mmCIF file of N, CA and C and ligand atoms in Angstrom:
data_model
loop_
_atom_site.group_PDB
_atom_site.id
_atom_site.type_symbol
_atom_site.label_atom_id
_atom_site.label_comp_id
_atom_site.label_asym_id
_atom_site.label_seq_id
_atom_site.Cartn_x
_atom_site.Cartn_y
_atom_site.Cartn_z
ATOM 1 N N UNK A 1 -121.925 7.061 70.555
ATOM 2 C CA UNK A 1 -122.759 7.400 69.392
ATOM 3 C C UNK A 1 -123.716 6.262 69.053
ATOM 4 N N UNK A 2 -124.961 6.594 68.762
ATOM 5 C CA UNK A 2 -125.893 5.515 68.379
ATOM 6 C C UNK A 2 -125.497 4.884 67.055
ATOM 7 N N UNK A 3 -125.704 3.570 66.986
ATOM 8 C CA UNK A 3 -125.461 2.868 65.713
ATOM 9 C C UNK A 3 -126.803 2.726 64.986
ATOM 10 N N UNK A 4 -126.793 3.152 63.745
ATOM 11 C CA UNK A 4 -128.017 3.197 62.946
ATOM 12 C C UNK A 4 -127.777 2.426 61.651
ATOM 13 N N UNK A 5 -128.838 1.799 61.131
ATOM 14 C CA UNK A 5 -128.725 1.102 59.853
ATOM 15 C C UNK A 5 -129.408 1.909 58.759
ATOM 16 N N UNK A 6 -128.688 2.153 57.684
ATOM 17 C CA UNK A 6 -129.262 2.830 56.515
ATOM 18 C C UNK A 6 -129.385 1.804 55.388
ATOM 19 N N UNK A 7 -130.404 1.959 54.569
ATOM 20 C CA UNK A 7 -130.686 0.975 53.516
ATOM 21 C C UNK A 7 -130.834 1.682 52.169
ATOM 22 N N UNK A 8 -130.354 1.019 51.130
ATOM 23 C CA UNK A 8 -130.590 1.505 49.768
ATOM 24 C C UNK A 8 -131.166 0.350 48.949
ATOM 25 N N UNK A 9 -132.295 0.626 48.287
ATOM 26 C CA UNK A 9 -132.908 -0.391 47.433
ATOM 27 C C UNK A 9 -132.469 -0.174 45.993
ATOM 28 N N UNK A 10 -132.327 -1.273 45.280
ATOM 29 C CA UNK A 10 -131.975 -1.198 43.866
ATOM 30 C C UNK A 10 -132.638 -2.359 43.151
ATOM 31 N N UNK A 11 -132.537 -2.338 41.863
ATOM 32 C CA UNK A 11 -133.252 -3.321 41.051
ATOM 33 C C UNK A 11 -132.418 -3.693 39.826
ATOM 34 N N UNK A 12 -132.487 -4.966 39.471
ATOM 35 C CA UNK A 12 -131.962 -5.352 38.147
ATOM 36 C C UNK A 12 -132.754 -6.554 37.675
ATOM 37 N N UNK A 13 -132.850 -6.702 36.372
ATOM 38 C CA UNK A 13 -133.412 -7.965 35.907
ATOM 39 C C UNK A 13 -132.374 -8.696 35.090
ATOM 40 N N UNK A 14 -132.427 -10.005 35.222
ATOM 41 C CA UNK A 14 -131.374 -10.810 34.609
ATOM 42 C C UNK A 14 -131.894 -12.215 34.360
ATOM 43 N N UNK A 15 -131.256 -12.876 33.404
ATOM 44 C CA UNK A 15 -131.591 -14.261 33.092
ATOM 45 C C UNK A 15 -130.577 -15.188 33.736
ATOM 46 N N UNK A 16 -131.021 -16.388 34.045
ATOM 47 C CA UNK A 16 -130.078 -17.386 34.541
ATOM 48 C C UNK A 16 -130.606 -18.788 34.296
ATOM 49 N N UNK A 17 -129.738 -19.712 34.540
ATOM 50 C CA UNK A 17 -130.105 -21.124 34.535
ATOM 51 C C UNK A 17 -129.354 -21.767 35.683
ATOM 52 N N UNK A 18 -130.078 -22.543 36.504
ATOM 53 C CA UNK A 18 -129.418 -23.253 37.604
ATOM 54 C C UNK A 18 -129.128 -24.673 37.136
ATOM 55 N N UNK A 19 -127.877 -25.006 37.063
ATOM 56 C CA UNK A 19 -127.522 -26.367 36.652
ATOM 57 C C UNK A 19 -126.046 -26.617 36.930
ATOM 58 N N UNK A 20 -125.716 -27.884 36.910
ATOM 59 C CA UNK A 20 -124.308 -28.279 36.977
ATOM 60 C C UNK A 20 -123.957 -28.951 35.664
ATOM 61 N N UNK A 21 -122.820 -28.498 35.119
ATOM 62 C CA UNK A 21 -122.387 -29.027 33.822
ATOM 63 C C UNK A 21 -122.124 -30.528 33.884
ATOM 64 N N UNK A 22 -121.706 -30.992 35.072
ATOM 65 C CA UNK A 22 -121.335 -32.405 35.191
ATOM 66 C C UNK A 22 -122.538 -33.301 35.498
ATOM 67 N N UNK A 23 -123.758 -32.750 35.520
ATOM 68 C CA UNK A 23 -124.955 -33.555 35.714
ATOM 69 C C UNK A 23 -125.749 -33.608 34.405
ATOM 70 N N UNK A 24 -126.511 -34.683 34.245
ATOM 71 C CA UNK A 24 -127.384 -34.805 33.072
ATOM 72 C C UNK A 24 -128.535 -33.813 33.190
ATOM 73 N N UNK A 25 -129.224 -33.554 32.072
ATOM 74 C CA UNK A 25 -130.417 -32.697 32.111
ATOM 75 C C UNK A 25 -131.458 -33.250 33.073
ATOM 76 N N UNK A 26 -131.573 -34.575 33.134
ATOM 77 C CA UNK A 26 -132.564 -35.206 34.013
ATOM 78 C C UNK A 26 -132.234 -34.946 35.481
ATOM 79 N N UNK A 27 -130.953 -35.135 35.814
ATOM 80 C CA UNK A 27 -130.513 -34.910 37.203
ATOM 81 C C UNK A 27 -130.669 -33.421 37.574
ATOM 82 N N UNK A 28 -130.308 -32.532 36.632
ATOM 83 C CA UNK A 28 -130.473 -31.101 36.891
ATOM 84 C C UNK A 28 -131.944 -30.756 37.122
ATOM 85 N N UNK A 29 -132.823 -31.373 36.351
ATOM 86 C CA UNK A 29 -134.254 -31.091 36.515
ATOM 87 C C UNK A 29 -134.751 -31.589 37.870
ATOM 88 N N UNK A 30 -134.213 -32.750 38.270
ATOM 89 C CA UNK A 30 -134.597 -33.322 39.555
ATOM 90 C C UNK A 30 -134.258 -32.364 40.709
ATOM 91 N N UNK A 31 -133.100 -31.744 40.611
ATOM 92 C CA UNK A 31 -132.627 -30.881 41.703
ATOM 93 C C UNK A 31 -133.140 -29.443 41.571
ATOM 94 N N UNK A 32 -133.053 -28.893 40.358
ATOM 95 C CA UNK A 32 -133.357 -27.465 40.181
ATOM 96 C C UNK A 32 -134.705 -27.203 39.534
ATOM 97 N N UNK A 33 -135.370 -28.277 39.154
ATOM 98 C CA UNK A 33 -136.710 -28.170 38.575
ATOM 99 C C UNK A 33 -136.716 -27.187 37.393
ATOM 100 N N UNK A 34 -137.762 -26.329 37.313
ATOM 101 C CA UNK A 34 -137.903 -25.418 36.165
ATOM 102 C C UNK A 34 -136.702 -24.492 36.002
ATOM 103 N N UNK A 35 -136.003 -24.222 37.115
ATOM 104 C CA UNK A 35 -134.856 -23.316 37.050
ATOM 105 C C UNK A 35 -133.700 -23.908 36.251
ATOM 106 N N UNK A 36 -133.779 -25.202 35.929
ATOM 107 C CA UNK A 36 -132.704 -25.804 35.126
ATOM 108 C C UNK A 36 -133.002 -25.726 33.630
ATOM 109 N N UNK A 37 -134.111 -25.126 33.249
ATOM 110 C CA UNK A 37 -134.479 -24.985 31.827
ATOM 111 C C UNK A 37 -133.279 -24.533 30.994
ATOM 112 N N UNK A 38 -132.926 -25.366 30.007
ATOM 113 C CA UNK A 38 -131.688 -25.087 29.266
ATOM 114 C C UNK A 38 -131.771 -23.811 28.432
ATOM 115 N N UNK A 39 -132.978 -23.267 28.252
ATOM 116 C CA UNK A 39 -133.119 -22.023 27.483
ATOM 117 C C UNK A 39 -133.153 -20.786 28.388
ATOM 118 N N UNK A 40 -132.853 -20.964 29.657
ATOM 119 C CA UNK A 40 -132.766 -19.854 30.616
ATOM 120 C C UNK A 40 -134.160 -19.275 30.949
ATOM 121 N N UNK A 41 -134.208 -18.454 31.988
ATOM 122 C CA UNK A 41 -135.425 -17.734 32.362
ATOM 123 C C UNK A 41 -134.983 -16.516 33.162
ATOM 124 N N UNK A 42 -135.895 -15.572 33.354
ATOM 125 C CA UNK A 42 -135.489 -14.315 33.982
ATOM 126 C C UNK A 42 -136.143 -14.069 35.324
ATOM 127 N N UNK A 43 -135.529 -13.157 36.083
ATOM 128 C CA UNK A 43 -136.106 -12.695 37.348
ATOM 129 C C UNK A 43 -135.954 -11.183 37.444
ATOM 130 N N UNK A 44 -136.895 -10.572 38.162
ATOM 131 C CA UNK A 44 -136.749 -9.171 38.544
ATOM 132 C C UNK A 44 -136.177 -9.165 39.949
ATOM 133 N N UNK A 45 -134.886 -8.964 40.040
ATOM 134 C CA UNK A 45 -134.229 -9.004 41.344
ATOM 135 C C UNK A 45 -134.376 -7.662 42.044
ATOM 136 N N UNK A 46 -134.711 -7.732 43.319
ATOM 137 C CA UNK A 46 -134.746 -6.532 44.155
ATOM 138 C C UNK A 46 -133.621 -6.667 45.170
ATOM 139 N N UNK A 47 -132.804 -5.655 45.243
ATOM 140 C CA UNK A 47 -131.628 -5.676 46.114
ATOM 141 C C UNK A 47 -131.768 -4.615 47.198
ATOM 142 N N UNK A 48 -131.434 -4.979 48.417
ATOM 143 C CA UNK A 48 -131.344 -3.992 49.493
ATOM 144 C C UNK A 48 -129.953 -4.103 50.103
ATOM 145 N N UNK A 49 -129.229 -3.006 50.100
ATOM 146 C CA UNK A 49 -127.921 -2.967 50.749
ATOM 147 C C UNK A 49 -128.081 -2.180 52.042
ATOM 148 N N UNK A 50 -127.721 -2.801 53.159
ATOM 149 C CA UNK A 50 -127.909 -2.192 54.483
ATOM 150 C C UNK A 50 -126.543 -1.969 55.133
ATOM 151 N N UNK A 51 -126.320 -0.775 55.608
ATOM 152 C CA UNK A 51 -125.054 -0.437 56.263
ATOM 153 C C UNK A 51 -125.337 0.030 57.684
ATOM 154 N N UNK A 52 -124.623 -0.546 58.635
ATOM 155 C CA UNK A 52 -124.821 -0.194 60.036
ATOM 156 C C UNK A 52 -123.541 0.397 60.602
ATOM 157 N N UNK A 53 -123.689 1.543 61.266
ATOM 158 C CA UNK A 53 -122.520 2.156 61.885
ATOM 159 C C UNK A 53 -122.929 3.361 62.709
ATOM 160 N N UNK A 54 -121.913 4.010 63.246
ATOM 161 C CA UNK A 54 -122.178 5.196 64.056
ATOM 162 C C UNK A 54 -122.488 6.391 63.163
ATOM 163 N N UNK A 55 -123.311 7.263 63.672
ATOM 164 C CA UNK A 55 -123.602 8.503 62.949
ATOM 165 C C UNK A 55 -122.367 9.401 62.998
ATOM 166 N N UNK A 56 -121.939 9.853 61.845
ATOM 167 C CA UNK A 56 -120.815 10.784 61.778
ATOM 168 C C UNK A 56 -121.282 12.128 62.344
ATOM 169 N N UNK A 57 -120.651 12.607 63.432
ATOM 170 C CA UNK A 57 -121.151 13.838 64.067
ATOM 171 C C UNK A 57 -121.029 15.065 63.160
ATOM 172 N N UNK A 58 -120.122 15.026 62.210
ATOM 173 C CA UNK A 58 -119.946 16.177 61.308
ATOM 174 C C UNK A 58 -121.074 16.288 60.292
ATOM 175 N N UNK A 59 -121.533 15.126 59.780
ATOM 176 C CA UNK A 59 -122.533 15.156 58.705
ATOM 177 C C UNK A 59 -123.918 14.722 59.161
ATOM 178 N N UNK A 60 -123.991 13.963 60.256
ATOM 179 C CA UNK A 60 -125.262 13.382 60.656
ATOM 180 C C UNK A 60 -125.598 12.122 59.870
ATOM 181 N N UNK A 61 -124.702 11.702 59.001
ATOM 182 C CA UNK A 61 -124.906 10.508 58.185
ATOM 183 C C UNK A 61 -124.173 9.304 58.773
ATOM 184 N N UNK A 62 -124.719 8.105 58.528
ATOM 185 C CA UNK A 62 -123.947 6.875 58.699
ATOM 186 C C UNK A 62 -123.103 6.671 57.452
ATOM 187 N N UNK A 63 -123.748 6.858 56.310
ATOM 188 C CA UNK A 63 -123.048 6.769 55.021
ATOM 189 C C UNK A 63 -123.894 7.533 54.006
ATOM 190 N N UNK A 64 -123.271 8.232 53.119
ATOM 191 C CA UNK A 64 -123.976 9.032 52.116
ATOM 192 C C UNK A 64 -124.718 8.097 51.147
ATOM 193 N N UNK A 65 -126.048 8.116 51.200
ATOM 194 C CA UNK A 65 -126.831 7.184 50.367
ATOM 195 C C UNK A 65 -126.728 7.511 48.883
ATOM 196 N N UNK A 66 -126.417 8.752 48.560
ATOM 197 C CA UNK A 66 -126.181 9.101 47.152
ATOM 198 C C UNK A 66 -124.926 8.401 46.639
ATOM 199 N N UNK A 67 -123.943 8.315 47.526
ATOM 200 C CA UNK A 67 -122.702 7.626 47.179
ATOM 201 C C UNK A 67 -122.957 6.123 47.049
ATOM 202 N N UNK A 68 -123.742 5.585 47.990
ATOM 203 C CA UNK A 68 -124.075 4.156 47.936
ATOM 204 C C UNK A 68 -124.841 3.834 46.652
ATOM 205 N N UNK A 69 -125.762 4.715 46.280
ATOM 206 C CA UNK A 69 -126.517 4.540 45.027
ATOM 207 C C UNK A 69 -125.563 4.402 43.838
ATOM 208 N N UNK A 70 -124.563 5.269 43.795
ATOM 209 C CA UNK A 70 -123.601 5.270 42.693
ATOM 210 C C UNK A 70 -122.760 3.981 42.677
ATOM 211 N N UNK A 71 -122.348 3.539 43.868
ATOM 212 C CA UNK A 71 -121.538 2.311 43.963
ATOM 213 C C UNK A 71 -122.358 1.106 43.490
ATOM 214 N N UNK A 72 -123.634 1.029 43.914
ATOM 215 C CA UNK A 72 -124.494 -0.088 43.499
ATOM 216 C C UNK A 72 -124.692 -0.050 41.986
ATOM 217 N N UNK A 73 -124.840 1.139 41.445
ATOM 218 C CA UNK A 73 -125.018 1.275 39.990
ATOM 219 C C UNK A 73 -123.801 0.706 39.254
ATOM 220 N N UNK A 74 -122.617 1.102 39.711
ATOM 221 C CA UNK A 74 -121.395 0.680 39.011
ATOM 222 C C UNK A 74 -121.067 -0.790 39.234
ATOM 223 N N UNK A 75 -121.271 -1.274 40.461
ATOM 224 C CA UNK A 75 -120.817 -2.627 40.804
ATOM 225 C C UNK A 75 -121.859 -3.712 40.545
ATOM 226 N N UNK A 76 -123.149 -3.322 40.544
ATOM 227 C CA UNK A 76 -124.206 -4.341 40.409
ATOM 228 C C UNK A 76 -125.086 -4.084 39.183
ATOM 229 N N UNK A 77 -125.683 -2.901 39.114
ATOM 230 C CA UNK A 77 -126.668 -2.670 38.043
ATOM 231 C C UNK A 77 -126.012 -2.727 36.665
ATOM 232 N N UNK A 78 -124.917 -2.006 36.492
ATOM 233 C CA UNK A 78 -124.311 -1.997 35.153
ATOM 234 C C UNK A 78 -123.812 -3.380 34.733
ATOM 235 N N UNK A 79 -123.112 -4.116 35.601
ATOM 236 C CA UNK A 79 -122.671 -5.449 35.155
ATOM 237 C C UNK A 79 -123.763 -6.521 35.090
ATOM 238 N N UNK A 80 -124.863 -6.390 35.856
ATOM 239 C CA UNK A 80 -125.847 -7.481 35.925
ATOM 240 C C UNK A 80 -127.152 -7.215 35.170
ATOM 241 N N UNK A 81 -127.561 -5.938 35.064
ATOM 242 C CA UNK A 81 -128.903 -5.654 34.548
ATOM 243 C C UNK A 81 -129.033 -6.009 33.067
ATOM 244 N N UNK A 82 -130.115 -6.712 32.742
ATOM 245 C CA UNK A 82 -130.383 -7.169 31.371
ATOM 246 C C UNK A 82 -129.295 -8.093 30.842
ATOM 247 N N UNK A 83 -128.668 -8.840 31.734
ATOM 248 C CA UNK A 83 -127.617 -9.765 31.322
ATOM 249 C C UNK A 83 -128.071 -11.206 31.556
ATOM 250 N N UNK A 84 -127.431 -12.082 30.822
ATOM 251 C CA UNK A 84 -127.530 -13.509 31.129
ATOM 252 C C UNK A 84 -126.390 -13.794 32.097
ATOM 253 N N UNK A 85 -126.734 -14.055 33.341
ATOM 254 C CA UNK A 85 -125.692 -14.165 34.380
ATOM 255 C C UNK A 85 -124.715 -15.301 34.081
ATOM 256 N N UNK A 86 -125.219 -16.448 33.633
ATOM 257 C CA UNK A 86 -124.343 -17.605 33.382
ATOM 258 C C UNK A 86 -123.305 -17.305 32.295
ATOM 259 N N UNK A 87 -123.760 -16.581 31.264
ATOM 260 C CA UNK A 87 -122.925 -16.420 30.071
ATOM 261 C C UNK A 87 -122.126 -15.122 30.084
ATOM 262 N N UNK A 88 -122.751 -14.045 30.590
ATOM 263 C CA UNK A 88 -122.135 -12.728 30.406
ATOM 264 C C UNK A 88 -121.423 -12.181 31.638
ATOM 265 N N UNK A 89 -121.626 -12.813 32.785
ATOM 266 C CA UNK A 89 -121.036 -12.255 34.009
ATOM 267 C C UNK A 89 -119.960 -13.213 34.518
ATOM 268 N N UNK A 90 -118.725 -12.712 34.514
ATOM 269 C CA UNK A 90 -117.540 -13.520 34.815
ATOM 270 C C UNK A 90 -117.699 -14.362 36.091
ATOM 271 N N UNK A 91 -118.215 -13.746 37.147
ATOM 272 C CA UNK A 91 -118.300 -14.421 38.450
ATOM 273 C C UNK A 91 -119.147 -15.698 38.405
ATOM 274 N N UNK A 92 -120.065 -15.801 37.421
ATOM 275 C CA UNK A 92 -120.966 -16.959 37.389
ATOM 276 C C UNK A 92 -120.622 -17.959 36.288
ATOM 277 N N UNK A 93 -119.477 -17.763 35.672
ATOM 278 C CA UNK A 93 -119.100 -18.717 34.618
ATOM 279 C C UNK A 93 -118.899 -20.111 35.200
ATOM 280 N N UNK A 94 -118.424 -20.167 36.453
ATOM 281 C CA UNK A 94 -118.252 -21.462 37.109
ATOM 282 C C UNK A 94 -118.908 -21.492 38.488
ATOM 283 N N UNK A 95 -119.961 -20.690 38.647
ATOM 284 C CA UNK A 95 -120.660 -20.615 39.936
ATOM 285 C C UNK A 95 -122.153 -20.544 39.643
ATOM 286 N N UNK A 96 -122.916 -21.467 40.210
ATOM 287 C CA UNK A 96 -124.348 -21.514 39.943
ATOM 288 C C UNK A 96 -124.997 -20.202 40.408
ATOM 289 N N UNK A 97 -125.691 -19.476 39.530
ATOM 290 C CA UNK A 97 -126.231 -18.156 39.925
ATOM 291 C C UNK A 97 -127.537 -18.251 40.711
ATOM 292 N N UNK A 98 -127.488 -18.941 41.834
ATOM 293 C CA UNK A 98 -128.618 -18.957 42.770
ATOM 294 C C UNK A 98 -128.669 -17.610 43.488
ATOM 295 N N UNK A 99 -129.794 -17.306 44.103
ATOM 296 C CA UNK A 99 -129.888 -16.064 44.879
ATOM 297 C C UNK A 99 -128.814 -16.046 45.972
ATOM 298 N N UNK A 100 -128.535 -17.216 46.539
ATOM 299 C CA UNK A 100 -127.505 -17.303 47.577
ATOM 300 C C UNK A 100 -126.148 -16.853 47.029
ATOM 301 N N UNK A 101 -125.760 -17.440 45.894
ATOM 302 C CA UNK A 101 -124.447 -17.102 45.330
ATOM 303 C C UNK A 101 -124.397 -15.670 44.809
ATOM 304 N N UNK A 102 -125.501 -15.190 44.244
ATOM 305 C CA UNK A 102 -125.516 -13.800 43.754
ATOM 306 C C UNK A 102 -125.326 -12.841 44.923
ATOM 307 N N UNK A 103 -125.970 -13.140 46.059
ATOM 308 C CA UNK A 103 -125.838 -12.231 47.209
ATOM 309 C C UNK A 103 -124.403 -12.201 47.735
ATOM 310 N N UNK A 104 -123.721 -13.348 47.694
ATOM 311 C CA UNK A 104 -122.327 -13.388 48.157
ATOM 312 C C UNK A 104 -121.420 -12.619 47.181
ATOM 313 N N UNK A 105 -121.666 -12.778 45.892
ATOM 314 C CA UNK A 105 -120.873 -12.043 44.895
ATOM 315 C C UNK A 105 -121.055 -10.535 45.076
ATOM 316 N N UNK A 106 -122.311 -10.103 45.265
ATOM 317 C CA UNK A 106 -122.574 -8.673 45.457
ATOM 318 C C UNK A 106 -121.896 -8.180 46.740
ATOM 319 N N UNK A 107 -122.022 -8.952 47.803
ATOM 320 C CA UNK A 107 -121.399 -8.578 49.073
ATOM 321 C C UNK A 107 -119.894 -8.374 48.887
ATOM 322 N N UNK A 108 -119.252 -9.359 48.251
ATOM 323 C CA UNK A 108 -117.793 -9.298 48.096
ATOM 324 C C UNK A 108 -117.359 -8.094 47.258
ATOM 325 N N UNK A 109 -118.143 -7.765 46.234
ATOM 326 C CA UNK A 109 -117.803 -6.600 45.407
ATOM 327 C C UNK A 109 -117.922 -5.305 46.207
ATOM 328 N N UNK A 110 -119.015 -5.179 46.964
ATOM 329 C CA UNK A 110 -119.249 -3.936 47.701
ATOM 330 C C UNK A 110 -118.333 -3.813 48.918
ATOM 331 N N UNK A 111 -118.020 -4.974 49.513
ATOM 332 C CA UNK A 111 -117.187 -4.952 50.729
ATOM 333 C C UNK A 111 -115.822 -4.316 50.471
ATOM 334 N N UNK A 112 -115.337 -4.447 49.249
ATOM 335 C CA UNK A 112 -114.035 -3.864 48.892
ATOM 336 C C UNK A 112 -114.083 -2.338 48.896
ATOM 337 N N UNK A 113 -115.292 -1.778 48.799
ATOM 338 C CA UNK A 113 -115.430 -0.324 48.663
ATOM 339 C C UNK A 113 -115.966 0.324 49.940
ATOM 340 N N UNK A 114 -116.903 -0.361 50.595
ATOM 341 C CA UNK A 114 -117.530 0.202 51.807
ATOM 342 C C UNK A 114 -116.525 0.153 52.967
ATOM 343 N N UNK A 115 -116.390 1.250 53.722
ATOM 344 C CA UNK A 115 -115.406 1.283 54.809
ATOM 345 C C UNK A 115 -115.625 0.158 55.844
ATOM 346 N N UNK A 116 -114.512 -0.337 56.372
ATOM 347 C CA UNK A 116 -114.530 -1.436 57.349
ATOM 348 C C UNK A 116 -115.297 -1.110 58.622
ATOM 349 N N UNK A 117 -115.441 0.179 58.919
ATOM 350 C CA UNK A 117 -116.136 0.578 60.152
ATOM 351 C C UNK A 117 -117.646 0.314 60.068
ATOM 352 N N UNK A 118 -118.155 0.025 58.856
ATOM 353 C CA UNK A 118 -119.589 -0.226 58.689
ATOM 354 C C UNK A 118 -119.851 -1.713 58.504
ATOM 355 N N UNK A 119 -120.873 -2.234 59.200
ATOM 356 C CA UNK A 119 -121.337 -3.598 58.933
ATOM 357 C C UNK A 119 -122.258 -3.532 57.725
ATOM 358 N N UNK A 120 -122.214 -4.584 56.927
ATOM 359 C CA UNK A 120 -123.032 -4.576 55.718
ATOM 360 C C UNK A 120 -123.877 -5.834 55.644
ATOM 361 N N UNK A 121 -125.099 -5.687 55.187
ATOM 362 C CA UNK A 121 -125.940 -6.849 54.900
ATOM 363 C C UNK A 121 -126.578 -6.683 53.526
ATOM 364 N N UNK A 122 -126.585 -7.781 52.784
ATOM 365 C CA UNK A 122 -127.220 -7.826 51.472
ATOM 366 C C UNK A 122 -128.532 -8.589 51.608
ATOM 367 N N UNK A 123 -129.611 -8.011 51.104
ATOM 368 C CA UNK A 123 -130.881 -8.726 50.986
ATOM 369 C C UNK A 123 -131.212 -8.783 49.503
ATOM 370 N N UNK A 124 -131.452 -9.978 49.013
ATOM 371 C CA UNK A 124 -131.721 -10.116 47.582
ATOM 372 C C UNK A 124 -133.012 -10.907 47.386
ATOM 373 N N UNK A 125 -133.992 -10.236 46.760
ATOM 374 C CA UNK A 125 -135.266 -10.887 46.412
ATOM 375 C C UNK A 125 -135.161 -11.426 45.001
ATOM 376 N N UNK A 126 -135.383 -12.729 44.859
ATOM 377 C CA UNK A 126 -135.430 -13.306 43.512
ATOM 378 C C UNK A 126 -136.867 -13.269 42.989
ATOM 379 N N UNK A 127 -137.805 -13.435 43.910
ATOM 380 C CA UNK A 127 -139.231 -13.234 43.622
ATOM 381 C C UNK A 127 -139.769 -12.466 44.825
ATOM 382 N N UNK A 128 -141.021 -11.964 44.730
ATOM 383 C CA UNK A 128 -141.541 -11.226 45.888
ATOM 384 C C UNK A 128 -141.577 -12.064 47.170
ATOM 385 N N UNK A 129 -141.612 -13.394 47.029
ATOM 386 C CA UNK A 129 -141.713 -14.244 48.209
ATOM 387 C C UNK A 129 -140.426 -14.969 48.578
ATOM 388 N N UNK A 130 -139.478 -15.024 47.657
ATOM 389 C CA UNK A 130 -138.214 -15.736 47.922
ATOM 390 C C UNK A 130 -137.072 -14.747 47.993
ATOM 391 N N UNK A 131 -136.423 -14.689 49.154
ATOM 392 C CA UNK A 131 -135.286 -13.785 49.268
ATOM 393 C C UNK A 131 -134.263 -14.346 50.228
ATOM 394 N N UNK A 132 -133.033 -13.875 50.076
ATOM 395 C CA UNK A 132 -131.931 -14.329 50.910
ATOM 396 C C UNK A 132 -131.232 -13.118 51.520
ATOM 397 N N UNK A 133 -130.551 -13.366 52.640
ATOM 398 C CA UNK A 133 -129.729 -12.309 53.230
ATOM 399 C C UNK A 133 -128.336 -12.859 53.459
ATOM 400 N N UNK A 134 -127.356 -11.975 53.358
ATOM 401 C CA UNK A 134 -125.965 -12.360 53.615
ATOM 402 C C UNK A 134 -125.233 -11.183 54.224
ATOM 403 N N UNK A 135 -124.523 -11.452 55.317
ATOM 404 C CA UNK A 135 -123.781 -10.363 55.957
ATOM 405 C C UNK A 135 -122.326 -10.734 56.206
ATOM 406 N N UNK A 136 -121.812 -11.616 55.389
ATOM 407 C CA UNK A 136 -120.372 -11.856 55.407
ATOM 408 C C UNK A 136 -119.909 -12.986 56.310
ATOM 409 N N UNK A 137 -120.835 -13.750 56.861
ATOM 410 C CA UNK A 137 -120.422 -14.860 57.726
ATOM 411 C C UNK A 137 -120.929 -16.198 57.190
HETATM 412 NI NI1 NI B 1 -134.562 -18.797 38.530
#
């Protein structure tokens, strides 16, 4: 059976601040620049979840994208959208909410639900020009 990749795009906007509590404001600014602003700032995050696997001969699907849409809504959009990631989202209380770390958190949440037979990749745009990918390695 051919292996095909299906993709679902989603969106959330959220505020964050990149900093380490154990560093001074000056040191945080040196490393994280404007992203260390103590009053936070926001991004329009664009998320792409990609699943690769064999086409199910019964349905013709790799994975039901309507189902994937619902999972992303429950696991990512509802907990993250219009939130302050540092303050309101448990996973980032002690984890710097960089695009890298956000993509790993999203991957880990979805991996628990998506069947093991499918490979998964997360693509997360923090800005139209800055994005990261993570596929579990
Ligand atoms: Ni930022």
